[in-house]
CSV table of C-alpha atoms in Angstrom, one decimal:
chain,number,residue,atom,x,y,z
O,46,MET,CA,92.0,123.0,89.9
O,47,GLN,CA,88.6,122.9,91.2
O,48,ASP,CA,85.8,120.9,88.8
O,49,PRO,CA,83.0,122.8,88.0
O,50,ALA,CA,80.0,121.7,89.9
O,51,PRO,CA,77.1,120.4,87.6
O,52,PRO,CA,73.6,120.1,89.2
O,53,ALA,CA,73.1,116.7,90.8
O,54,SER,CA,70.8,115.9,88.1
O,55,GLN,CA,73.7,116.1,85.5
O,56,VAL,CA,76.1,113.5,87.2
O,57,ILE,CA,75.5,109.9,85.7
O,58,ALA,CA,75.4,107.7,88.9
O,59,PHE,CA,77.0,103.9,87.0
O,60,SER,CA,76.2,101.0,89.4
O,61,GLY,CA,79.2,99.2,87.9
O,62,LEU,CA,82.3,99.6,85.6
O,63,LEU,CA,82.6,102.5,83.6
O,64,VAL,CA,84.8,102.4,80.8
O,65,ILE,CA,85.7,106.5,79.6
O,66,VAL,CA,87.2,106.1,76.1
O,67,GLY,CA,89.1,109.0,74.3
O,68,GLY,CA,90.7,109.5,71.3
O,69,GLY,CA,94.3,108.6,71.7
O,70,ALA,CA,95.3,104.9,71.0
O,71,VAL,CA,92.8,102.2,72.4
O,72,ASP,CA,92.8,98.7,71.9
O,73,GLY,CA,89.7,97.6,70.1
O,74,GLU,CA,89.5,93.8,71.1
O,75,LEU,CA,90.1,95.0,75.1
O,76,LEU,CA,87.6,97.2,74.8
O,77,SER,CA,85.1,94.9,73.7
O,78,GLU,CA,86.3,92.0,76.4
O,79,LEU,CA,85.4,94.9,79.0
O,80,TYR,CA,81.9,95.9,77.5
O,81,LEU,CA,80.9,92.4,77.7
O,82,LYS,CA,82.3,92.5,81.1
O,83,GLY,CA,79.5,94.3,81.9
O,84,GLY,CA,81.3,98.1,81.2
O,85,HIS,CA,79.5,101.0,80.8
O,86,LEU,CA,81.2,102.7,77.4
O,87,VAL,CA,81.7,107.0,78.2
O,88,GLY,CA,83.0,108.8,75.3
O,89,ALA,CA,85.4,111.6,76.1
O,90,ASP,CA,84.6,113.7,72.8
O,91,ALA,CA,86.3,111.5,69.5
O,92,GLY,CA,86.3,108.9,72.2
O,93,ALA,CA,82.7,108.4,70.8
O,94,ASP,CA,84.1,107.8,67.7
O,95,VAL,CA,86.7,104.8,68.6
O,96,ILE,CA,83.7,103.1,70.3
O,97,ALA,CA,82.0,103.3,67.1
O,98,ALA,CA,85.0,102.1,65.6
O,99,ALA,CA,85.2,98.8,67.6
O,100,GLY,CA,81.8,98.3,66.7
O,101,LEU,CA,80.0,99.2,69.9
O,102,MET,CA,78.0,102.2,71.0
O,103,PRO,CA,78.6,104.7,74.3
O,104,GLU,CA,75.8,105.2,76.5
O,105,VAL,CA,76.8,108.9,76.8
O,106,ILE,CA,78.6,111.1,74.7
O,107,VAL,CA,80.8,113.8,77.0
O,108,GLY,CA,82.6,116.9,76.3
O,109,ASP,CA,82.8,120.5,74.0
O,110,PHE,CA,82.8,118.1,70.9
O,111,ASP,CA,85.3,120.0,69.4
O,112,SER,CA,87.1,117.0,68.3
O,113,LEU,CA,83.8,114.5,67.4
O,114,ALA,CA,83.6,113.8,64.1
O,115,ALA,CA,79.6,114.1,63.5
O,116,PRO,CA,77.9,115.3,66.6
O,117,MET,CA,74.9,115.7,64.8
O,118,SER,CA,74.7,112.3,63.6
O,119,TRP,CA,74.4,111.2,67.2
O,120,LEU,CA,71.4,112.8,67.4
O,121,GLY,CA,68.2,110.3,68.6
O,122,ARG,CA,71.3,107.9,69.2
O,123,THR,CA,72.7,108.3,72.8
O,124,ARG,CA,73.0,110.9,75.2
O,125,LEU,CA,74.3,113.9,74.3
O,126,MET,CA,76.1,115.7,77.0
O,127,GLN,CA,78.0,119.0,75.6
O,128,ILE,CA,79.8,121.1,78.1
O,129,ALA,CA,81.2,124.5,76.8
O,130,GLU,CA,83.2,125.4,79.4
O,131,GLN,CA,87.3,125.0,78.6
O,132,ASP,CA,89.0,125.5,81.9
O,133,SER,CA,89.3,121.6,81.7
O,134,THR,CA,89.9,118.5,79.1
O,135,ASP,CA,87.0,116.2,77.7
O,136,PHE,CA,88.3,113.5,80.0
O,137,GLU,CA,87.7,115.9,83.3
O,138,LYS,CA,84.4,116.4,81.9
O,139,ALA,CA,83.9,112.8,81.6
O,140,LEU,CA,85.1,111.9,85.3
O,141,TYR,CA,83.6,115.4,86.7
O,142,SER,CA,80.0,114.3,85.3
O,143,THR,CA,79.9,110.9,86.4
O,144,SER,CA,79.9,108.8,89.2
O,145,ALA,CA,81.4,104.7,89.2
O,146,PRO,CA,82.7,102.4,91.9
O,147,VAL,CA,85.3,101.6,89.6
O,148,THR,CA,86.5,103.5,85.8
O,149,VAL,CA,89.1,102.6,83.6
O,150,ALA,CA,89.9,105.0,81.1
O,151,MET,CA,91.5,104.0,78.0
O,152,GLY,CA,92.5,106.6,74.7
O,153,MET,CA,93.8,109.3,77.2
O,154,THR,CA,97.5,108.0,76.4
O,155,GLY,CA,99.6,107.3,73.5
O,156,ARG,CA,99.2,109.8,70.2
O,157,ARG,CA,100.1,112.6,72.0
O,158,PHE,CA,102.4,113.4,74.7
O,159,ASP,CA,100.4,116.4,76.3
O,160,HIS,CA,97.2,114.4,76.4
O,161,THR,CA,98.9,111.8,78.6
O,162,LEU,CA,100.3,114.9,81.2
O,163,ALA,CA,97.1,115.5,81.1
O,164,ALA,CA,95.3,112.6,82.2
O,165,LEU,CA,98.0,112.0,85.1
O,166,ASP,CA,97.1,115.4,86.0
O,167,ALA,CA,93.2,114.4,86.3
O,168,LEU,CA,94.0,111.6,88.2
O,169,ALA,CA,95.8,113.8,91.3
O,170,PRO,CA,92.8,115.0,92.3
O,171,ARG,CA,90.5,112.0,92.5
O,172,ALA,CA,92.6,109.2,93.6
O,173,ASP,CA,90.9,109.3,97.1
O,174,LYS,CA,87.8,110.1,95.9
O,175,ARG,CA,87.3,107.1,93.0
O,176,PRO,CA,89.7,104.4,91.5
O,177,ILE,CA,90.4,104.9,88.1
O,178,ILE,CA,92.7,102.9,85.6
O,179,LEU,CA,94.3,104.4,82.9
O,180,VAL,CA,95.2,102.1,80.3
O,181,ASP,CA,97.9,102.1,77.6
O,182,GLU,CA,99.7,99.6,75.1
O,183,GLU,CA,101.3,97.5,77.7
O,184,ASP,CA,100.7,98.8,81.2
O,185,ILE,CA,97.8,99.7,83.6
O,186,ALA,CA,98.3,102.4,86.0
O,187,VAL,CA,95.8,102.9,88.9
O,188,ALA,CA,95.7,106.1,91.0
O,189,LEU,CA,95.7,105.2,95.1
O,190,THR,CA,96.0,107.0,98.4
O,191,GLY,CA,96.7,104.2,101.0
O,192,LYS,CA,97.6,100.8,101.2
O,193,PHE,CA,97.4,98.6,98.6
O,194,SER,CA,97.8,94.8,98.0
O,195,PHE,CA,97.8,93.0,94.6
O,196,THR,CA,99.6,89.9,93.3
O,197,VAL,CA,102.0,89.7,89.9
O,198,LEU,CA,104.2,86.7,88.7
O,199,PRO,CA,107.6,86.4,90.8
O,200,GLY,CA,109.7,88.9,89.6
O,201,GLU,CA,107.2,90.9,87.4
O,202,ARG,CA,108.3,94.3,87.3
O,203,VAL,CA,106.0,96.5,89.7
O,204,SER,CA,106.8,100.3,89.4
O,205,VAL,CA,105.4,102.8,91.9
O,206,VAL,CA,105.4,106.5,91.0
O,207,PRO,CA,104.4,109.7,92.8
O,208,LEU,CA,102.1,111.8,92.2
O,209,VAL,CA,103.0,114.5,94.9
O,210,PRO,CA,105.9,113.9,96.8
O,211,LEU,CA,105.0,110.9,99.3
O,212,ARG,CA,106.8,109.1,102.4
O,213,PHE,CA,106.2,104.9,102.3
O,214,ARG,CA,105.9,103.5,105.7
O,215,HIS,CA,106.3,99.8,104.4
O,216,SER,CA,106.3,97.7,101.7
O,217,GLU,CA,106.4,93.7,101.5
O,218,GLY,CA,107.2,91.4,98.8
O,219,LEU,CA,109.2,94.1,96.9
O,220,LYS,CA,112.8,93.3,95.9
O,221,TYR,CA,113.5,97.0,96.7
O,222,PRO,CA,111.7,98.0,99.8
O,223,LEU,CA,109.7,101.0,100.1
O,224,ASP,CA,110.5,101.2,104.4
O,225,GLY,CA,111.0,105.3,104.9
O,226,LEU,CA,111.5,105.9,101.5
O,227,LYS,CA,110.3,109.0,99.9
O,228,LEU,CA,109.4,109.3,96.5
O,229,ALA,CA,109.1,112.9,94.7
O,230,MET,CA,109.1,113.8,91.0
O,231,GLY,CA,112.8,115.3,90.3
O,232,GLU,CA,114.0,113.3,93.5
O,233,ARG,CA,113.7,109.3,92.9
O,234,ILE,CA,111.0,107.4,91.9
O,235,GLY,CA,110.0,103.6,91.9
O,236,THR,CA,109.8,102.8,88.5
O,237,SER,CA,110.9,99.0,87.9
O,238,ASN,CA,111.0,97.1,91.4
O,239,SER,CA,109.2,93.8,91.5
O,240,ALA,CA,107.9,91.2,93.4
O,241,THR,CA,109.6,88.9,94.5
O,242,ASP,CA,107.1,86.0,95.3
O,243,GLY,CA,103.9,87.5,93.6
O,244,PRO,CA,101.5,89.1,96.2
O,245,PHE,CA,103.0,92.5,97.6
O,246,THR,CA,101.3,95.3,99.8
O,247,ILE,CA,102.9,98.7,99.5
O,248,GLU,CA,101.6,101.1,102.6
O,249,PRO,CA,102.0,105.1,102.5
O,250,GLU,CA,102.1,107.3,105.6
O,251,SER,CA,99.0,106.5,107.1
O,252,ARG,CA,98.5,110.5,107.6
O,253,THR,CA,98.1,111.7,104.2
O,254,LYS,CA,95.8,110.5,101.4
O,255,ALA,CA,98.9,112.1,98.7
O,256,PRO,CA,98.1,110.1,95.6
O,257,TRP,CA,100.6,107.9,93.7
O,258,LEU,CA,100.2,105.8,90.6
O,259,LEU,CA,100.7,101.7,90.5
O,260,VAL,CA,101.9,100.9,87.5
O,261,VAL,CA,102.0,97.0,86.4
O,262,ALA,CA,101.8,94.7,82.8
O,263,LYS,CA,98.0,95.3,81.1
O,264,GLU,CA,97.2,91.6,81.2
O,265,HIS,CA,96.2,92.3,84.8
O,266,LEU,CA,93.8,94.7,83.6
O,267,PHE,CA,90.5,92.5,84.9
O,268,ARG,CA,92.1,91.1,88.0
O,269,MET,CA,92.8,94.6,88.9
O,270,ILE,CA,89.1,96.1,88.0
O,271,ASP,CA,87.9,92.8,90.3
O,272,THR,CA,90.2,94.0,93.4
O,273,LEU,CA,89.0,97.3,93.1
O,274,LEU,CA,85.1,96.4,92.7
O,275,GLU,CA,85.5,94.1,95.8
O,276,GLN,CA,87.1,97.1,98.1
O,277,ALA,CA,84.0,99.3,96.9
O,278,GLY,CA,81.4,97.0,98.2
């Protein structure tokens, strides 16, 4: 679905790390660490209550406010962007109302499986426009479109999940090479691959910008953020 096109004056541009928080499962300590790293906090509707429960304040609250506990109580405390349209989720509203070099999304998975699926759906059309990292209880999943290199511990799990059918040109450092392999939902996906020596590189066919997910353990979140910020320049 095409995002609604808000006026440019209504798109909030963040110069560093953006953390969008929803109402799903959120590690409050990790949220605080991201804030101390300089993360700008945006509440996607009820995500503002999650931020407040961690003792923090959202810079902006975006959504239709149907799940925010007490919308009026936020007046005068932070910026409110109430968006009435019902063709998108609150996460999507927060995405099309902001821009940032790197975005971390917390509370978009867990608790409700349909919300998890909706979060993945929101990543697919945006993977070639902005790096977005989903965080759940165990893993992080970053939406990518091109060649990407990263490092984990030798033997550690590296999962590659296509968001649309996608053929990979080459990989290095993986136990099960992806060279020439087509991955697609309902056919074959690359869960539970692993890094042989630590560093690895994954390269899809160059003529496509098809989105795919790289899934690694949550302990790599801050290095992933730094890697993506460096690539963003």
